[in-house]
Coordinates of C-alpha atoms and ligand atoms in Angstrom, one line a residue:
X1 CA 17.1 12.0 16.8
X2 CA 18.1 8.5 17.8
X3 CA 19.8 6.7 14.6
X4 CA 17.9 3.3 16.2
X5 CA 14.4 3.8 17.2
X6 CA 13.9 2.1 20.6
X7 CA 10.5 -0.1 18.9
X8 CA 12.5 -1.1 16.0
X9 CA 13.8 -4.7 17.1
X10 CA 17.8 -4.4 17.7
X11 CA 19.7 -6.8 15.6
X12 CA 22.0 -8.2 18.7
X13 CA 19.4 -8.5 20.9
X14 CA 17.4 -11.1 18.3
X15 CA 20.7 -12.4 17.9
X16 CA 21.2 -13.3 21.8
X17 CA 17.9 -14.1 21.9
X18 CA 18.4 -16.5 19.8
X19 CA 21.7 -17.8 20.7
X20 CA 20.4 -21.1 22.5
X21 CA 17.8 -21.8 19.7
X22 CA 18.4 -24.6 16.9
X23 CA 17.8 -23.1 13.3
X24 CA 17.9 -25.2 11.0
X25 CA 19.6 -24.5 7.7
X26 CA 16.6 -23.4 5.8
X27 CA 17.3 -22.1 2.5
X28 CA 15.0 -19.8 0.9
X29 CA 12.4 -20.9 -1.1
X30 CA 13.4 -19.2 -4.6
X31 CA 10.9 -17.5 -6.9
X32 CA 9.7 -20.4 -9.5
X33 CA 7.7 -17.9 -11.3
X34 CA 6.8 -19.5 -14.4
X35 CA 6.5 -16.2 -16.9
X36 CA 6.0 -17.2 -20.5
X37 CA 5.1 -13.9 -22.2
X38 CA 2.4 -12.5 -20.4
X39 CA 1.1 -15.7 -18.0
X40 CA 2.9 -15.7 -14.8
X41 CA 2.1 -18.4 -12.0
X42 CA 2.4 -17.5 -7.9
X43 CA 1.6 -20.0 -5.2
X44 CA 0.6 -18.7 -1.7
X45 CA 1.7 -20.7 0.9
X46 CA 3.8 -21.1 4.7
X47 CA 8.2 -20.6 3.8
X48 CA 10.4 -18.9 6.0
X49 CA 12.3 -15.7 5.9
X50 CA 15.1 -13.7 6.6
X51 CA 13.3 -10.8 8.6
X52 CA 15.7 -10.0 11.4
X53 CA 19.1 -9.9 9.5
X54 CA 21.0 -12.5 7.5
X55 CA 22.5 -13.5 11.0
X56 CA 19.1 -13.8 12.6
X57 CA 16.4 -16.5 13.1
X58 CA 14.1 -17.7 10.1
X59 CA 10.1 -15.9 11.0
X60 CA 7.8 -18.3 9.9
X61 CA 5.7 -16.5 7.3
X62 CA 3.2 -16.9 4.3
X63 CA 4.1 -16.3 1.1
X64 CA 4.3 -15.9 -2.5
X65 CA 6.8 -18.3 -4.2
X66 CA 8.8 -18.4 -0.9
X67 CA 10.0 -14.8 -1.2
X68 CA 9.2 -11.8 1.3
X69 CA 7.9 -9.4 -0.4
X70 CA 5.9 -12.1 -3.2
X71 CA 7.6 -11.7 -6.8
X72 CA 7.5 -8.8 -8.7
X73 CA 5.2 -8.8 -11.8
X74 CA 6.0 -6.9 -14.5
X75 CA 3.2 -6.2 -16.6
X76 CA 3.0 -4.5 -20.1
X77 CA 0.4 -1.3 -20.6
X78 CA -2.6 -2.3 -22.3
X79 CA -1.1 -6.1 -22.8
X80 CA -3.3 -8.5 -21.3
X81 CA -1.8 -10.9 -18.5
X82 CA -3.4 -14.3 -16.9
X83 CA -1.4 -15.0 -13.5
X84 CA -2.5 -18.5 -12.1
X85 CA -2.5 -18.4 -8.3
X86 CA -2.5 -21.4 -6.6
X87 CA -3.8 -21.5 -3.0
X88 CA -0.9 -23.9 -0.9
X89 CA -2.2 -22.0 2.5
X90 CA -4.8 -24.0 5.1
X91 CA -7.4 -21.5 4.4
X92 CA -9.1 -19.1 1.6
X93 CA -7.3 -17.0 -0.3
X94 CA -7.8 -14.4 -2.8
X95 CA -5.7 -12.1 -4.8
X96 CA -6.5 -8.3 -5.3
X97 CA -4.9 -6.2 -7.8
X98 CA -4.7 -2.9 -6.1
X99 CA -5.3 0.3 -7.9
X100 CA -5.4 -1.3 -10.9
X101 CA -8.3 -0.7 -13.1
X102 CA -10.0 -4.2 -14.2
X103 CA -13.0 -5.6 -14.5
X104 CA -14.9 -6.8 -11.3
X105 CA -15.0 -10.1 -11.6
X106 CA -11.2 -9.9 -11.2
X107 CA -11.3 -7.6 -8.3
X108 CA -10.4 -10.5 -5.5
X109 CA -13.0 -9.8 -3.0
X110 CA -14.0 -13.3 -1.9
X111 CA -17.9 -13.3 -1.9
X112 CA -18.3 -10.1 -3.4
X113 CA -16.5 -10.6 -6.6
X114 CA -15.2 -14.3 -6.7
X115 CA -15.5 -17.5 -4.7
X116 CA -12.2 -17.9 -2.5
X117 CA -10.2 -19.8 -3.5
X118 CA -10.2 -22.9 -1.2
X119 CA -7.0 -24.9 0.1
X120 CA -5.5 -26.8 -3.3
X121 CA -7.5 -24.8 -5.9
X122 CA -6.3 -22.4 -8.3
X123 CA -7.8 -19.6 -9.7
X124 CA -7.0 -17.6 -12.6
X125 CA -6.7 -13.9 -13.3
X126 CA -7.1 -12.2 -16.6
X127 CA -7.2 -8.3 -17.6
X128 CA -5.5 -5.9 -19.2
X129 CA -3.7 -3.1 -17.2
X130 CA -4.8 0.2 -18.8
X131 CA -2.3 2.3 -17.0
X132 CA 1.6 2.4 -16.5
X133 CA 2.4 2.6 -13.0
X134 CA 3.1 1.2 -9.7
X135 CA 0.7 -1.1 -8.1
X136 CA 0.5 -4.2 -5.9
X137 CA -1.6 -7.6 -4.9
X138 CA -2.6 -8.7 -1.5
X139 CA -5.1 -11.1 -0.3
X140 CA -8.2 -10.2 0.2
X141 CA -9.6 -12.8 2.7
X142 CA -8.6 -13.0 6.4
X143 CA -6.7 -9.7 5.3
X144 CA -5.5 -9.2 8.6
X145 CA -3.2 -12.3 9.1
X146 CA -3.0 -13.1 5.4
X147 CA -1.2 -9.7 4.8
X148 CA 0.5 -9.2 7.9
X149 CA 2.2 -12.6 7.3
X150 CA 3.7 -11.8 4.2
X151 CA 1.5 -12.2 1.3
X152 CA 2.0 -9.1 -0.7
X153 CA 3.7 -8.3 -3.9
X154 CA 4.5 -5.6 -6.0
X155 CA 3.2 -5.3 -9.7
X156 CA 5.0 -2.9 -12.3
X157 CA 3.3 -2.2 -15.3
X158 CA 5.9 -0.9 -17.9
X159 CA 5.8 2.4 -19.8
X160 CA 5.2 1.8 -23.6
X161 CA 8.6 3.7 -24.1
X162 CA 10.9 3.7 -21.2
X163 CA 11.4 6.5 -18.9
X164 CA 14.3 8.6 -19.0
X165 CA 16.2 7.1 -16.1
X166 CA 19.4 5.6 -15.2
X167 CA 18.2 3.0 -12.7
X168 CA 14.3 2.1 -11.9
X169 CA 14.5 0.8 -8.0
X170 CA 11.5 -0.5 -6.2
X171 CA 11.5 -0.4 -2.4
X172 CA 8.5 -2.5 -0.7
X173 CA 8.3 -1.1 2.7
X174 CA 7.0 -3.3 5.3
X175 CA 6.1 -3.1 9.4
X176 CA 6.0 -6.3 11.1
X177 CA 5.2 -7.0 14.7
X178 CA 7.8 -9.2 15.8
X179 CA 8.3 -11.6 19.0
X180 CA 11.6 -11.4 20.4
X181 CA 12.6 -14.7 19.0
X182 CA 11.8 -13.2 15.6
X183 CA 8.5 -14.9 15.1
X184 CA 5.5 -13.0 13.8
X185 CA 3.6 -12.0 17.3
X186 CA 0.0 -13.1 17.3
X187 CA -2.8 -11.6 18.8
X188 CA -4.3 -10.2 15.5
X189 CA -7.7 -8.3 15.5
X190 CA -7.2 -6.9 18.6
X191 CA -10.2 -4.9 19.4
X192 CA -8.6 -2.1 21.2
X193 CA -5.9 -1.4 18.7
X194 CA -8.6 -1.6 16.3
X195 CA -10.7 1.4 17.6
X196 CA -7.1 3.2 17.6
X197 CA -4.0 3.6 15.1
X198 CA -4.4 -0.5 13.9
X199 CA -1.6 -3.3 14.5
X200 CA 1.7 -1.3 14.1
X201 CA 4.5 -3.3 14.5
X202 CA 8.3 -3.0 15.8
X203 CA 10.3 -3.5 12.4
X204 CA 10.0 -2.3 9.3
X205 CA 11.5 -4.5 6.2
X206 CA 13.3 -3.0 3.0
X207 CA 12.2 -5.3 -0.1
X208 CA 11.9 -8.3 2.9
X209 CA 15.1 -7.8 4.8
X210 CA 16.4 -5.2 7.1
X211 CA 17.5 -2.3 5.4
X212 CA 21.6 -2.5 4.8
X213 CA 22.7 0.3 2.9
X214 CA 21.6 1.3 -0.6
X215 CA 24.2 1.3 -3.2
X216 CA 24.2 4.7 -5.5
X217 CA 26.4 6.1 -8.0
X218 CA 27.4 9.8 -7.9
X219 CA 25.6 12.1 -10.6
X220 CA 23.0 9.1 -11.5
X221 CA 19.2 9.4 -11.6
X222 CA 17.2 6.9 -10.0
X223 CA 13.2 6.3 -10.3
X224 CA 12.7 4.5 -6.8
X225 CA 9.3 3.4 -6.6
X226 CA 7.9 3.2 -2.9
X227 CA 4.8 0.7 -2.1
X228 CA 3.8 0.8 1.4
X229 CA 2.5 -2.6 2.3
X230 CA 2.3 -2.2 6.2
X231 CA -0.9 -3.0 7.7
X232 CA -1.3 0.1 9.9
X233 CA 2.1 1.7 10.0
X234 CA 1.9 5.3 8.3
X235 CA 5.8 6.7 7.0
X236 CA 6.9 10.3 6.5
X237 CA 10.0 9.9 4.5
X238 CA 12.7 12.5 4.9
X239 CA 16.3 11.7 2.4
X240 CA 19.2 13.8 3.9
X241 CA 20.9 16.1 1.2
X242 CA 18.6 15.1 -1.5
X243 CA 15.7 16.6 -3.3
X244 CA 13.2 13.6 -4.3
X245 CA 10.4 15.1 -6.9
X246 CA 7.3 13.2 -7.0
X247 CA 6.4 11.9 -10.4
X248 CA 3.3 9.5 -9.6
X249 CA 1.1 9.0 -7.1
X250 CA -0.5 5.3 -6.3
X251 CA 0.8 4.7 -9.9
X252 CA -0.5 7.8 -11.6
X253 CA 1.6 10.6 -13.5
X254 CA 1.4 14.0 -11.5
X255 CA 3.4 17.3 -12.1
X256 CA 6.6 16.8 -11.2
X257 CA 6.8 18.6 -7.6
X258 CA 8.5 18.2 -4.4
X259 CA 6.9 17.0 -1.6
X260 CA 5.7 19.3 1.0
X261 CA 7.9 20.3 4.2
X262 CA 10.3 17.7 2.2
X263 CA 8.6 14.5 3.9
X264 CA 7.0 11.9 1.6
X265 CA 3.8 11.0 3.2
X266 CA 2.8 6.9 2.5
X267 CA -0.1 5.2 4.7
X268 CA -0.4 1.5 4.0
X269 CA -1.1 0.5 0.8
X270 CA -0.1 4.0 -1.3
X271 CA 2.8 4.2 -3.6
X272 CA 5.3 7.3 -4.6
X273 CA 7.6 7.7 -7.6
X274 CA 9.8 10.2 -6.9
X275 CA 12.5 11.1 -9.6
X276 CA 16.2 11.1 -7.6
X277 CA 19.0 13.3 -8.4
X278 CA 22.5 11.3 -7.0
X279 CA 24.0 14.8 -6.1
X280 CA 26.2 13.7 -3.2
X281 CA 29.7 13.2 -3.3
X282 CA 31.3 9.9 -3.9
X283 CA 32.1 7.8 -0.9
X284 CA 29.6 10.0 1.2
X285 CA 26.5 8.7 3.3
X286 CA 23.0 10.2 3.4
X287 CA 20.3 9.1 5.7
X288 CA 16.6 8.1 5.2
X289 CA 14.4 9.0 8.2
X290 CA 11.0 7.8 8.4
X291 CA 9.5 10.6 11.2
X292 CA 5.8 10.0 10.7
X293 CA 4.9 9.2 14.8
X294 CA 6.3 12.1 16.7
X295 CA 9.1 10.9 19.2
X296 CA 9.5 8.0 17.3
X297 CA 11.7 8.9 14.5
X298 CA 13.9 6.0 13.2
X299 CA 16.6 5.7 10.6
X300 CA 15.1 3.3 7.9
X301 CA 18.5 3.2 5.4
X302 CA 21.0 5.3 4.4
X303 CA 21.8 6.2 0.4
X304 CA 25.6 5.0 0.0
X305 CA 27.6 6.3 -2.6
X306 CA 30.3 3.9 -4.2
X307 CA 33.7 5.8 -4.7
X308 CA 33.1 6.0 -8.6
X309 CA 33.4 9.4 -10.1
X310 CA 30.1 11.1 -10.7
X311 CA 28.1 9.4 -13.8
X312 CA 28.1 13.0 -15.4
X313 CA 28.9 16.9 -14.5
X314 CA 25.2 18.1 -14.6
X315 CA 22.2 16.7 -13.4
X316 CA 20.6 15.0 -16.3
X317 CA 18.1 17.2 -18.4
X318 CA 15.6 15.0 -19.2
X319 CA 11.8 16.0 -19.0
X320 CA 10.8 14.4 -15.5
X321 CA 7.2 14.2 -16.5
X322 CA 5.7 10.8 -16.8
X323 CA 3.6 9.7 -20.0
X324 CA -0.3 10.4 -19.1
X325 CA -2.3 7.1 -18.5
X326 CA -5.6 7.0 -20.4
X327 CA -7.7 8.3 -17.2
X328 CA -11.2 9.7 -17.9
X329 CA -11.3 13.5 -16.9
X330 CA -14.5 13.9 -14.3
X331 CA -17.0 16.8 -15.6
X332 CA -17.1 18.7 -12.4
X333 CA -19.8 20.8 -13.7
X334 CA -22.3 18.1 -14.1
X335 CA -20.5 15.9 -11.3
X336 CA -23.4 14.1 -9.0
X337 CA -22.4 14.8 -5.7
X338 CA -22.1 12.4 -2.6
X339 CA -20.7 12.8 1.1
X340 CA -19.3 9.4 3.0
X341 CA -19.0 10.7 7.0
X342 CA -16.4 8.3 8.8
X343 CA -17.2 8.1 12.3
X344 CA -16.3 5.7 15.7
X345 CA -13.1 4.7 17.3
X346 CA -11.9 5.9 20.3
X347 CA -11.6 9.4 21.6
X348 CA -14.1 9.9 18.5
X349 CA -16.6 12.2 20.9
X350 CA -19.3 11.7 18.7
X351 CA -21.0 8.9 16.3
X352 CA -22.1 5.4 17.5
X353 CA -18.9 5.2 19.8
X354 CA -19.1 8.6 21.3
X355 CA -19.1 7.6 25.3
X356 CA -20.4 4.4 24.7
X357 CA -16.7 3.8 23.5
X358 CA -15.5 2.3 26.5
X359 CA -18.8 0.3 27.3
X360 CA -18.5 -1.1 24.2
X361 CA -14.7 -1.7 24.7
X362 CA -15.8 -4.1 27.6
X363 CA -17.3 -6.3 25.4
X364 CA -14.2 -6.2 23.3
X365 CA -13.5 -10.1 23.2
X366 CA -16.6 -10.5 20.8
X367 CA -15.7 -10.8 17.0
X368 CA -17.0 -8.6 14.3
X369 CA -18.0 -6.5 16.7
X370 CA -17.8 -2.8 14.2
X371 CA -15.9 0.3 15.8
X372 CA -16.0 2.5 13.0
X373 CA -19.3 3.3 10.6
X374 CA -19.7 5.2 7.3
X375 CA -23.1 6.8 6.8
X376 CA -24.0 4.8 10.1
X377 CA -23.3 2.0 8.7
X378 CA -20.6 -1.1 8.9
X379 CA -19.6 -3.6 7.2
X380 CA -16.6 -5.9 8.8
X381 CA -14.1 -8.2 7.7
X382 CA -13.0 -8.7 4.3
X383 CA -15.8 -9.2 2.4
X384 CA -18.7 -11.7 2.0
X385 CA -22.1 -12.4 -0.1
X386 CA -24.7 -10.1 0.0
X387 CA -23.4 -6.9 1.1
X388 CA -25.6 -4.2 -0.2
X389 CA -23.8 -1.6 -1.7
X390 CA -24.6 2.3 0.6
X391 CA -24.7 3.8 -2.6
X392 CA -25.7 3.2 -6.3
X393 CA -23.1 5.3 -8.6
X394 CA -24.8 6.2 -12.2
X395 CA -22.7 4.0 -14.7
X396 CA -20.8 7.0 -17.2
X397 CA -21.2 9.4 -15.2
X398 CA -18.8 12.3 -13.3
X399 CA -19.2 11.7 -9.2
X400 CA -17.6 14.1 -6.5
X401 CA -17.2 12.3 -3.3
X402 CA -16.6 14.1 0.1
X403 CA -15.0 11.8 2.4
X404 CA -15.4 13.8 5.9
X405 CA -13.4 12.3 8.6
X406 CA -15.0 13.1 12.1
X407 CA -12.7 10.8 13.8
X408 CA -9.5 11.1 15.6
X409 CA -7.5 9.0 13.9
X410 CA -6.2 9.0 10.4
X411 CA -6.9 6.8 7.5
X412 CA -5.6 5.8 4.1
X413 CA -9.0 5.5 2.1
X414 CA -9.2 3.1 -0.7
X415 CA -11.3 2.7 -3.5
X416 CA -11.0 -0.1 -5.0
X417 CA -11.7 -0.2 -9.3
X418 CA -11.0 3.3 -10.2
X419 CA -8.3 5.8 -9.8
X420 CA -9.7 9.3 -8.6
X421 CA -8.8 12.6 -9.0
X422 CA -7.9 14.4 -5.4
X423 CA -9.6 17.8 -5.8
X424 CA -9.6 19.1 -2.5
X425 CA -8.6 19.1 1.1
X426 CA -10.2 20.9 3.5
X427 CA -11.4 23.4 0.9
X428 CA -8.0 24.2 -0.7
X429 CA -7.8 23.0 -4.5
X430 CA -4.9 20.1 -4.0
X431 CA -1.9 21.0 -6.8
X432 CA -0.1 19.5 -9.4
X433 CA -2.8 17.1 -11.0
X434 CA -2.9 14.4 -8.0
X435 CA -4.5 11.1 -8.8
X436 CA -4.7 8.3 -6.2
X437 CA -6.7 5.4 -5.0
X438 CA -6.0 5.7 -1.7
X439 CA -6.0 9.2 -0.3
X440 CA -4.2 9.8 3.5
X441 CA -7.1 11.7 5.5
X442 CA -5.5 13.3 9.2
X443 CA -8.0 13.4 11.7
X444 CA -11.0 15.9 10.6
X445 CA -9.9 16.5 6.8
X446 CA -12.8 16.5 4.7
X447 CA -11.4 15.6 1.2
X448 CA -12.9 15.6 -2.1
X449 CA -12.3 13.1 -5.1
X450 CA -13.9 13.2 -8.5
X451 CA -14.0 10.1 -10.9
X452 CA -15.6 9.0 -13.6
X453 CA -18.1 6.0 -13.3
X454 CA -17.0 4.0 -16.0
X455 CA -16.5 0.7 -14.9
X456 CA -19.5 -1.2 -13.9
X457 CA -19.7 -3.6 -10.6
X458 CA -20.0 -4.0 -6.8
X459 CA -16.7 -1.7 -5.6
X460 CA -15.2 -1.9 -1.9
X461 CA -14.7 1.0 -0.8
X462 CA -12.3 1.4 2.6
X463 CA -9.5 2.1 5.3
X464 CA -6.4 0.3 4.4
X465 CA -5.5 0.6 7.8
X466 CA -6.1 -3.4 8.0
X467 CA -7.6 -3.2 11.3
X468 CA -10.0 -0.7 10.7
X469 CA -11.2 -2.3 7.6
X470 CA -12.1 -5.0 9.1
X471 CA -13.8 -3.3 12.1
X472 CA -16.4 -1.8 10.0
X473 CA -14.7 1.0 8.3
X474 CA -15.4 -0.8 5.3
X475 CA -18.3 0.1 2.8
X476 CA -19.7 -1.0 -1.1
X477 CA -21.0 1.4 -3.8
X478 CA -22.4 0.3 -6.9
X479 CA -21.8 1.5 -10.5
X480 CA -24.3 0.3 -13.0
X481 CA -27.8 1.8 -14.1
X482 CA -28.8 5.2 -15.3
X483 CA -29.8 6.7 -12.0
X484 CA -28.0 7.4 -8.9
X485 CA -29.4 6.2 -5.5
X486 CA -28.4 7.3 -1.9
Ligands
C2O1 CU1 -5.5 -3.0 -1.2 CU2 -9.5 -3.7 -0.6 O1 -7.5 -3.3 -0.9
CU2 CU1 -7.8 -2.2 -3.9
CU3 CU1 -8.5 3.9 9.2

């Protein structure tokens, strides 16, 4: 395994590429989040940023308060926040709270939900975070270049009593598709790449910079929180010498297990808290491998221990459980049922694309054109007025939805609003209490997820493979009413 992946951009040769160019001395923009209490503030708007090492060109990008990844927000369980976000970009912007549960109106989908917010507006947020956990915000307009840009943030929301812990770490991982003068390549919404894995890039950022080493003391127990913010790329994380435990998944409490084979799985837009036991010896190094695309394995940081003496003899003995969030069980015995069939894309050998694929690929430079369907059905971009919801979901009631994935290509599925129970794969009951609100589907899973309807609205529903999203694999359902409708 090559400790530098050959499509992960290498530092000297930005640095020579770069030699003749003029940089000014930019200084980062520094977060001016104005937090009193529970009201926080974020602009989104063009900075700059370190992207390529601190010896590297500036990549012009969009922000949040200047800072790649955007601030993070710490919010308190069941302690309602406002956040004021003020639009400084040339175009709409929204803000979407992912996998947190809130009401609609404050859901961020521009047309759907809210107006966008034009240039120079502001809008303001306001819920009240029911669950502890992990989360983040995005746009949710122009998805593709507002996200793949920069604008993404992570959002905490704190445990009533603290966890057990001797350090809580967040690591916001992030793929960019880089020029070699360090510039953010263009050429977003590329057809092709769309009916295929999406626009994965050539580096891959550690909380906004490239990954240096990580700092860790012998004997100590971390909680690292992981958010995957990539817009396509798709990690299989693998720590040398160590033993992560998963704790939560996209910000809800599991059974404490270890991950299978030892790899942590994270498409775009899911989150892992793994519980980490510093077992190493002092002064020793451990690597991080990221070996999701086969033949394309790449070190992404190593875990450095400082030459303290270990924190304490024996691992620590706390409980690694997390406190439950207040999640409605699903009554799977009166559970409606209802079966979303992704189809298209290429090689798909069946569904609208099946050997019309590369016909339709020749009309590729058209826009909006959909490559993926659910049900037969597309819906493209990031959202607008209008769009009928597939399905009507009865308000209250248990729902088991089987997401069947007759394509070739795998996607992170995303429901936006709720947080649903993963029942199944394939058949196979899935262990140790897994909750998620985006689930990774390989090519042909069928999985099955069971929530409760509780929360009434007009709910996106799709990939968070930003491409694919936006090429139709996109859909709405409905909760509200009394009755279910297909
Ligand atoms: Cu991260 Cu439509 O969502
Ligand atoms: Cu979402
Ligand atoms: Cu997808």
């Amino acid at each position: 395994m090559n400790n530098r992946p050959n499509y992960v951009i290498s530092r000297r040769r930005l640095l020579q590429a770069s030699a003749g160019l003029a940089f000014g001395a930019l200084p980062l923009v520094r977060p001016t989040l104005a937090a009193t209490g529970n009201e926080f503030r974020i602009e989104a708007a063009p900075g700059r940023a370190s992207l390529v090492g601190r010896d590297g060109p500036h990549t012009a990008v969009w922000a949040y308060d200047g800072t790649i990844p955007g601030p993070t927000l710490r919010f308190k369980q069941g302690e309602p926040v406002r956040i004021l976000v003020d639009n400084s970009l040339d175009e709409d912007t929204t803000v979407h709270w992912h996998g947190i549960r809130l009401p609609n109106a404050m859901d961020g989908v521009p047309g759907l939900t809210q107006p966008p917010i034009k240039p120079r507006e502001t809008f303001t947020y306001e819920f009240t975070p029911p669950d502890a956990g992990t989360f983040w915000y995005h746009p949710h307009a122009n998805s593709l270049e507002q996200l793949g840009r920069g604008l993404a943030g992570a959002v905490i929301v704190e445990e009533k009593e603290p966890v057990a812990v001797d350090r809580d770490v967040l690591w916001v991982l992030t793929d960019w598709r880089l020029t070699a003068e360090g510039g953010i390549a263009s050429g977003f919404g590329n057809r092709m790449e769309a009916a295929m894995s999406g626009r994965v890039g050539n580096a891959v950022t550690l909380n906004g910079v490239v990954p240096d080493d990580q700092p860790v003391h012998a004997g100590e127990r971390i909680r690292l929180r992981l958010v995957n913010t990539s817009l396509a790329r798709i990690m299989a994380l693998r720590f040398e010498g160590h033993r992560p435990v998963i704790v939560a998944t996209d910000g809800q409490p599991c059974n404490p297990h270890e991950p299978e084979g030892g790899r942590l799985l994270l498409g775009p837009a899911m989150r892992i808290d793994v519980v980490l036991d510093m077992v190493g010896g002092p002064g020793r190094r451990y690597r991080i491998i990221d070996d999701f695309y086969e033949g394309l394995a790449y070190l992404l940081t190593h875990l450095a221990y400082t030459d303290d003496p270990p924190l304490r003899s024996e691992p620590l003995d706390a409980p690694l459980r997390l406190p439950p969030n207040p999640l409605p069980e699903p009554d799977l015995s009166s559970a409606e049922r209802h079966e979303l069939k992704l189809e298209g894309g290429m090689m798909s050998g069946m569904g609208m694309m099946g050997g019309g694929m590369m016909q339709g690929m020749g009309g590729m430079m058209g826009h909006g054109r959909a490559v993926w369907t659910i049900n037969g059905t597309s819906m493209t971009g990031d959202g607008h007025a209008g769009m009928p919801p597939l399905v009507t979901l009865a308000q209250g009631q248990s729902h088991v939805i089987t997401l069947r994935n007759d394509t070739a290509w795998w996607h992170p599925m995303h429901l936006h609003g709720f947080s649903y129970r993963v029942l199944a794969r394939n058949g196979a009951p899935v262990p140790h209490n897994q909750w998620a609100d985006t689930v990774l589907m390989a090519p042909r899973d069928t999985v099955d997820i069971a929530f409760v309807a509780d929360n009434p609205g007009d709910w996106m529903l799709h990939c968070h493979v930003t491409d694919h999203q936006t090429a139709g694999l996109m859909t709405v359902l409905r909760v509200g009413g009394g009755r279910s409708k297909t």
